């Protein structure tokens, strides 16, 4: 028998926002997941060299944003590991902990990155991929399915709430002194202010 179905939402969460929380909830309900693990990347391999808030801050904001939902669990499994945060390593570690029914949640923009990820075929054996729609991102499976023949049978497409919120935009807004309230929980807004992030 396989273990309870668990969603995995990885990202830089720089900062976490309602777009992330809304897709996690959408997938949790649609697939009747037991819970969703929110996993901030330590070092995101595809964003190396880009300025990012330190992992402790991104983790703390994720914890604040998820504090009122017992079915969202923030994991430090990637922040605690030195070096680049490869998803296949994280999934293997979770699998070794007995979690063998994993659903890796991706926004539609992130799906297109699969060819640039490490060990994508391995990822497809360790988890099903759940792709959620995102404004401005279209899903083109033809090329991806040629590169990864196992993808179609491991893929679930979910129509999400299509919130047009991105961390990039929130960082720019803070830098420009514009508001981010109502795009991320109040506790995250307060944390960003208290620590002077993104100025
Ligand atoms: P950045 O602009 O810094 O890349 P982001 O808003 O894209 O930030 P990430 O941490 O890169 O946030 O995203 C983590 C995951 O959440 C990715 O799979 C991404 O596609 C997904 N995601 C983020 N925002 C949304 C959104 N508004 N709608 C759907 N998916 C989203
Ligand atoms: Mg992104």
PDB file of N, CA, C and O and ligand atoms in Angstrom, residues 9-15 17-20 23 44 47 105-111 132-135 162-169 171, ligand 1:
ATOM      1  N   UNK A   9       5.343  21.710  -2.882  1.00  0.00           N
ATOM      2  CA  UNK A   9       5.480  22.960  -3.628  1.00  0.00           C
ATOM      3  C   UNK A   9       6.836  23.572  -3.287  1.00  0.00           C
ATOM      4  O   UNK A   9       7.047  24.063  -2.178  1.00  0.00           O
ATOM      5  N   UNK A  10       7.758  23.484  -4.243  1.00  0.00           N
ATOM      6  CA  UNK A  10       9.074  24.080  -4.058  1.00  0.00           C
ATOM      7  C   UNK A  10       9.120  25.445  -4.732  1.00  0.00           C
ATOM      8  O   UNK A  10       8.268  25.774  -5.563  1.00  0.00           O
ATOM      9  N   UNK A  11      10.097  26.231  -4.351  1.00  0.00           N
ATOM     10  CA  UNK A  11      10.241  27.547  -4.980  1.00  0.00           C
ATOM     11  C   UNK A  11      11.259  28.360  -4.218  1.00  0.00           C
ATOM     12  O   UNK A  11      11.774  27.908  -3.186  1.00  0.00           O
ATOM     13  N   UNK A  12      11.547  29.554  -4.711  1.00  0.00           N
ATOM     14  CA  UNK A  12      12.448  30.395  -3.931  1.00  0.00           C
ATOM     15  C   UNK A  12      11.652  31.156  -2.865  1.00  0.00           C
ATOM     16  O   UNK A  12      12.181  31.531  -1.843  1.00  0.00           O
ATOM     17  N   UNK A  13      10.364  31.397  -3.125  1.00  0.00           N
ATOM     18  CA  UNK A  13       9.505  32.088  -2.156  1.00  0.00           C
ATOM     19  C   UNK A  13      10.185  33.364  -1.661  1.00  0.00           C
ATOM     20  O   UNK A  13      10.381  33.557  -0.464  1.00  0.00           O
ATOM     21  N   UNK A  14      10.504  34.216  -2.595  1.00  0.00           N
ATOM     22  CA  UNK A  14      11.332  35.412  -2.326  1.00  0.00           C
ATOM     23  C   UNK A  14      10.572  36.677  -2.689  1.00  0.00           C
ATOM     24  O   UNK A  14      11.021  37.419  -3.572  1.00  0.00           O
ATOM     25  N   UNK A  15       9.448  37.008  -2.022  1.00  0.00           N
ATOM     26  CA  UNK A  15       8.819  36.311  -0.900  1.00  0.00           C
ATOM     27  C   UNK A  15       7.649  35.425  -1.347  1.00  0.00           C
ATOM     28  O   UNK A  15       7.186  35.515  -2.490  1.00  0.00           O
ATOM     29  N   UNK A  17       3.764  34.403  -1.587  1.00  0.00           N
ATOM     30  CA  UNK A  17       2.605  35.277  -1.830  1.00  0.00           C
ATOM     31  C   UNK A  17       1.340  34.444  -2.034  1.00  0.00           C
ATOM     32  O   UNK A  17       1.391  33.210  -2.036  1.00  0.00           O
ATOM     33  N   UNK A  18       0.211  35.136  -2.222  1.00  0.00           N
ATOM     34  CA  UNK A  18      -1.064  34.430  -2.332  1.00  0.00           C
ATOM     35  C   UNK A  18      -1.152  33.550  -3.587  1.00  0.00           C
ATOM     36  O   UNK A  18      -1.941  32.613  -3.629  1.00  0.00           O
ATOM     37  N   UNK A  19      -0.357  33.844  -4.615  1.00  0.00           N
ATOM     38  CA  UNK A  19      -0.333  32.954  -5.788  1.00  0.00           C
ATOM     39  C   UNK A  19       0.117  31.559  -5.382  1.00  0.00           C
ATOM     40  O   UNK A  19      -0.497  30.550  -5.773  1.00  0.00           O
ATOM     41  N   UNK A  20       1.167  31.488  -4.552  1.00  0.00           N
ATOM     42  CA  UNK A  20       1.671  30.187  -4.071  1.00  0.00           C
ATOM     43  C   UNK A  20       0.624  29.484  -3.208  1.00  0.00           C
ATOM     44  O   UNK A  20       0.340  28.299  -3.387  1.00  0.00           O
ATOM     45  N   UNK A  23      -2.461  28.167  -5.184  1.00  0.00           N
ATOM     46  CA  UNK A  23      -2.313  26.937  -5.999  1.00  0.00           C
ATOM     47  C   UNK A  23      -2.130  25.717  -5.087  1.00  0.00           C
ATOM     48  O   UNK A  23      -2.622  24.632  -5.411  1.00  0.00           O
ATOM     49  N   UNK A  44      18.795  28.033  -5.381  1.00  0.00           N
ATOM     50  CA  UNK A  44      17.996  27.578  -6.531  1.00  0.00           C
ATOM     51  C   UNK A  44      18.930  27.508  -7.744  1.00  0.00           C
ATOM     52  O   UNK A  44      19.473  28.521  -8.180  1.00  0.00           O
ATOM     53  N   UNK A  47      18.651  29.962 -10.529  1.00  0.00           N
ATOM     54  CA  UNK A  47      18.681  31.395 -10.209  1.00  0.00           C
ATOM     55  C   UNK A  47      20.006  31.814  -9.589  1.00  0.00           C
ATOM     56  O   UNK A  47      20.092  32.865  -8.952  1.00  0.00           O
ATOM     57  N   UNK A 105       4.053  19.966  -7.316  1.00  0.00           N
ATOM     58  CA  UNK A 105       3.210  21.034  -7.862  1.00  0.00           C
ATOM     59  C   UNK A 105       4.087  22.088  -8.547  1.00  0.00           C
ATOM     60  O   UNK A 105       5.040  22.592  -7.958  1.00  0.00           O
ATOM     61  N   UNK A 106       3.735  22.410  -9.786  1.00  0.00           N
ATOM     62  CA  UNK A 106       4.484  23.425 -10.544  1.00  0.00           C
ATOM     63  C   UNK A 106       3.525  24.416 -11.168  1.00  0.00           C
ATOM     64  O   UNK A 106       2.480  24.023 -11.699  1.00  0.00           O
ATOM     65  N   UNK A 107       3.861  25.698 -11.152  1.00  0.00           N
ATOM     66  CA  UNK A 107       3.134  26.655 -11.966  1.00  0.00           C
ATOM     67  C   UNK A 107       3.467  26.399 -13.435  1.00  0.00           C
ATOM     68  O   UNK A 107       4.521  25.822 -13.748  1.00  0.00           O
ATOM     69  N   UNK A 108       2.581  26.815 -14.327  1.00  0.00           N
ATOM     70  CA  UNK A 108       2.758  26.511 -15.750  1.00  0.00           C
ATOM     71  C   UNK A 108       4.092  27.038 -16.289  1.00  0.00           C
ATOM     72  O   UNK A 108       4.699  26.418 -17.161  1.00  0.00           O
ATOM     73  N   UNK A 109       4.584  28.148 -15.749  1.00  0.00           N
ATOM     74  CA  UNK A 109       5.874  28.680 -16.224  1.00  0.00           C
ATOM     75  C   UNK A 109       7.033  27.755 -15.866  1.00  0.00           C
ATOM     76  O   UNK A 109       7.996  27.627 -16.624  1.00  0.00           O
ATOM     77  N   UNK A 110       6.917  27.091 -14.730  1.00  0.00           N
ATOM     78  CA  UNK A 110       8.018  26.240 -14.260  1.00  0.00           C
ATOM     79  C   UNK A 110       8.107  24.933 -15.053  1.00  0.00           C
ATOM     80  O   UNK A 110       9.181  24.336 -15.158  1.00  0.00           O
ATOM     81  N   UNK A 111       6.985  24.512 -15.634  1.00  0.00           N
ATOM     82  CA  UNK A 111       7.004  23.265 -16.411  1.00  0.00           C
ATOM     83  C   UNK A 111       8.017  23.340 -17.553  1.00  0.00           C
ATOM     84  O   UNK A 111       8.735  22.379 -17.834  1.00  0.00           O
ATOM     85  N   UNK A 132      -0.223  23.720 -12.636  1.00  0.00           N
ATOM     86  CA  UNK A 132      -1.348  24.626 -12.385  1.00  0.00           C
ATOM     87  C   UNK A 132      -1.202  25.852 -13.287  1.00  0.00           C
ATOM     88  O   UNK A 132      -0.096  26.404 -13.426  1.00  0.00           O
ATOM     89  N   UNK A 133      -2.293  26.273 -13.890  1.00  0.00           N
ATOM     90  CA  UNK A 133      -2.252  27.417 -14.797  1.00  0.00           C
ATOM     91  C   UNK A 133      -1.745  28.663 -14.082  1.00  0.00           C
ATOM     92  O   UNK A 133      -1.889  28.818 -12.873  1.00  0.00           O
ATOM     93  N   UNK A 134      -1.107  29.531 -14.855  1.00  0.00           N
ATOM     94  CA  UNK A 134      -0.591  30.797 -14.315  1.00  0.00           C
ATOM     95  C   UNK A 134      -0.725  31.840 -15.411  1.00  0.00           C
ATOM     96  O   UNK A 134      -0.397  31.563 -16.575  1.00  0.00           O
ATOM     97  N   UNK A 135      -1.189  33.047 -15.072  1.00  0.00           N
ATOM     98  CA  UNK A 135      -1.333  34.073 -16.104  1.00  0.00           C
ATOM     99  C   UNK A 135      -0.022  34.287 -16.856  1.00  0.00           C
ATOM    100  O   UNK A 135       1.045  34.340 -16.238  1.00  0.00           O
ATOM    101  N   UNK A 162      -5.482  31.429 -11.170  1.00  0.00           N
ATOM    102  CA  UNK A 162      -4.853  32.410 -12.065  1.00  0.00           C
ATOM    103  C   UNK A 162      -4.671  33.772 -11.421  1.00  0.00           C
ATOM    104  O   UNK A 162      -5.088  34.798 -11.967  1.00  0.00           O
ATOM    105  N   UNK A 163      -4.060  33.789 -10.254  1.00  0.00           N
ATOM    106  CA  UNK A 163      -3.736  35.068  -9.618  1.00  0.00           C
ATOM    107  C   UNK A 163      -2.478  35.623 -10.265  1.00  0.00           C
ATOM    108  O   UNK A 163      -1.462  34.946 -10.326  1.00  0.00           O
ATOM    109  N   UNK A 164      -2.554  36.842 -10.736  1.00  0.00           N
ATOM    110  CA  UNK A 164      -1.397  37.425 -11.430  1.00  0.00           C
ATOM    111  C   UNK A 164      -0.491  38.115 -10.417  1.00  0.00           C
ATOM    112  O   UNK A 164      -0.392  39.338 -10.391  1.00  0.00           O
ATOM    113  N   UNK A 165       0.140  37.297  -9.584  1.00  0.00           N
ATOM    114  CA  UNK A 165       1.049  37.799  -8.544  1.00  0.00           C
ATOM    115  C   UNK A 165       2.383  37.093  -8.746  1.00  0.00           C
ATOM    116  O   UNK A 165       2.402  35.884  -8.993  1.00  0.00           O
ATOM    117  N   UNK A 166       3.479  37.831  -8.669  1.00  0.00           N
ATOM    118  CA  UNK A 166       4.792  37.185  -8.718  1.00  0.00           C
ATOM    119  C   UNK A 166       5.708  37.813  -7.680  1.00  0.00           C
ATOM    120  O   UNK A 166       5.567  38.993  -7.331  1.00  0.00           O
ATOM    121  N   UNK A 167       6.662  37.020  -7.213  1.00  0.00           N
ATOM    122  CA  UNK A 167       7.636  37.532  -6.243  1.00  0.00           C
ATOM    123  C   UNK A 167       8.465  38.649  -6.863  1.00  0.00           C
ATOM    124  O   UNK A 167       8.818  39.621  -6.180  1.00  0.00           O
ATOM    125  N   UNK A 168       8.787  38.509  -8.151  1.00  0.00           N
ATOM    126  CA  UNK A 168       9.564  39.554  -8.832  1.00  0.00           C
ATOM    127  C   UNK A 168       8.841  40.895  -8.724  1.00  0.00           C
ATOM    128  O   UNK A 168       9.438  41.925  -8.393  1.00  0.00           O
ATOM    129  N   UNK A 169       7.545  40.872  -8.992  1.00  0.00           N
ATOM    130  CA  UNK A 169       6.769  42.110  -8.921  1.00  0.00           C
ATOM    131  C   UNK A 169       6.711  42.639  -7.489  1.00  0.00           C
ATOM    132  O   UNK A 169       6.843  43.848  -7.262  1.00  0.00           O
ATOM    133  N   UNK A 171       8.944  42.224  -5.111  1.00  0.00           N
ATOM    134  CA  UNK A 171      10.247  42.811  -4.763  1.00  0.00           C
ATOM    135  C   UNK A 171      10.386  44.212  -5.369  1.00  0.00           C
ATOM    136  O   UNK A 171      10.860  45.142  -4.713  1.00  0.00           O
TER     137      UNK A 171
HETATM  138  P1  LIG B   1       9.961  34.896  -9.082  1.00  0.00           P
HETATM  139  O1  LIG B   1       9.254  36.008  -9.794  1.00  0.00           O
HETATM  140  O2  LIG B   1      11.030  35.347  -8.141  1.00  0.00           O
HETATM  141  O3  LIG B   1      10.408  33.757  -9.987  1.00  0.00           O
HETATM  142  P2  LIG B   1       7.519  33.485  -8.443  1.00  0.00           P
HETATM  143  O4  LIG B   1       6.360  34.344  -8.124  1.00  0.00           O
HETATM  144  O5  LIG B   1       7.590  32.872  -9.807  1.00  0.00           O
HETATM  145  O6  LIG B   1       8.860  34.276  -8.091  1.00  0.00           O
HETATM  146  P3  LIG B   1       8.608  31.088  -7.318  1.00  0.00           P
HETATM  147  O7  LIG B   1       9.138  30.941  -5.933  1.00  0.00           O
HETATM  148  O8  LIG B   1       9.567  31.197  -8.455  1.00  0.00           O
HETATM  149  O9  LIG B   1       7.615  32.361  -7.326  1.00  0.00           O
HETATM  150  O10 LIG B   1       7.552  29.957  -7.632  1.00  0.00           O
HETATM  151  C1  LIG B   1       7.453  28.723  -6.978  1.00  0.00           C
HETATM  152  C2  LIG B   1       6.395  27.886  -7.711  1.00  0.00           C
HETATM  153  O11 LIG B   1       5.115  28.521  -7.630  1.00  0.00           O
HETATM  154  C3  LIG B   1       6.681  27.734  -9.220  1.00  0.00           C
HETATM  155  O12 LIG B   1       6.267  26.428  -9.611  1.00  0.00           O
HETATM  156  C4  LIG B   1       5.791  28.795  -9.854  1.00  0.00           C
HETATM  157  O13 LIG B   1       5.437  28.457 -11.176  1.00  0.00           O
HETATM  158  C5  LIG B   1       4.587  28.755  -8.940  1.00  0.00           C
HETATM  159  N1  LIG B   1       3.858  30.035  -8.895  1.00  0.00           N
HETATM  160  C6  LIG B   1       4.292  31.187  -8.349  1.00  0.00           C
HETATM  161  N2  LIG B   1       3.373  32.159  -8.468  1.00  0.00           N
HETATM  162  C7  LIG B   1       2.310  31.613  -9.112  1.00  0.00           C
HETATM  163  C8  LIG B   1       1.041  32.128  -9.545  1.00  0.00           C
HETATM  164  N3  LIG B   1       0.692  33.402  -9.339  1.00  0.00           N
HETATM  165  N4  LIG B   1       0.196  31.257 -10.186  1.00  0.00           N
HETATM  166  C9  LIG B   1       0.562  29.965 -10.397  1.00  0.00           C
HETATM  167  N5  LIG B   1       1.743  29.431 -10.023  1.00  0.00           N
HETATM  168  C10 LIG B   1       2.618  30.235  -9.381  1.00  0.00           C
END
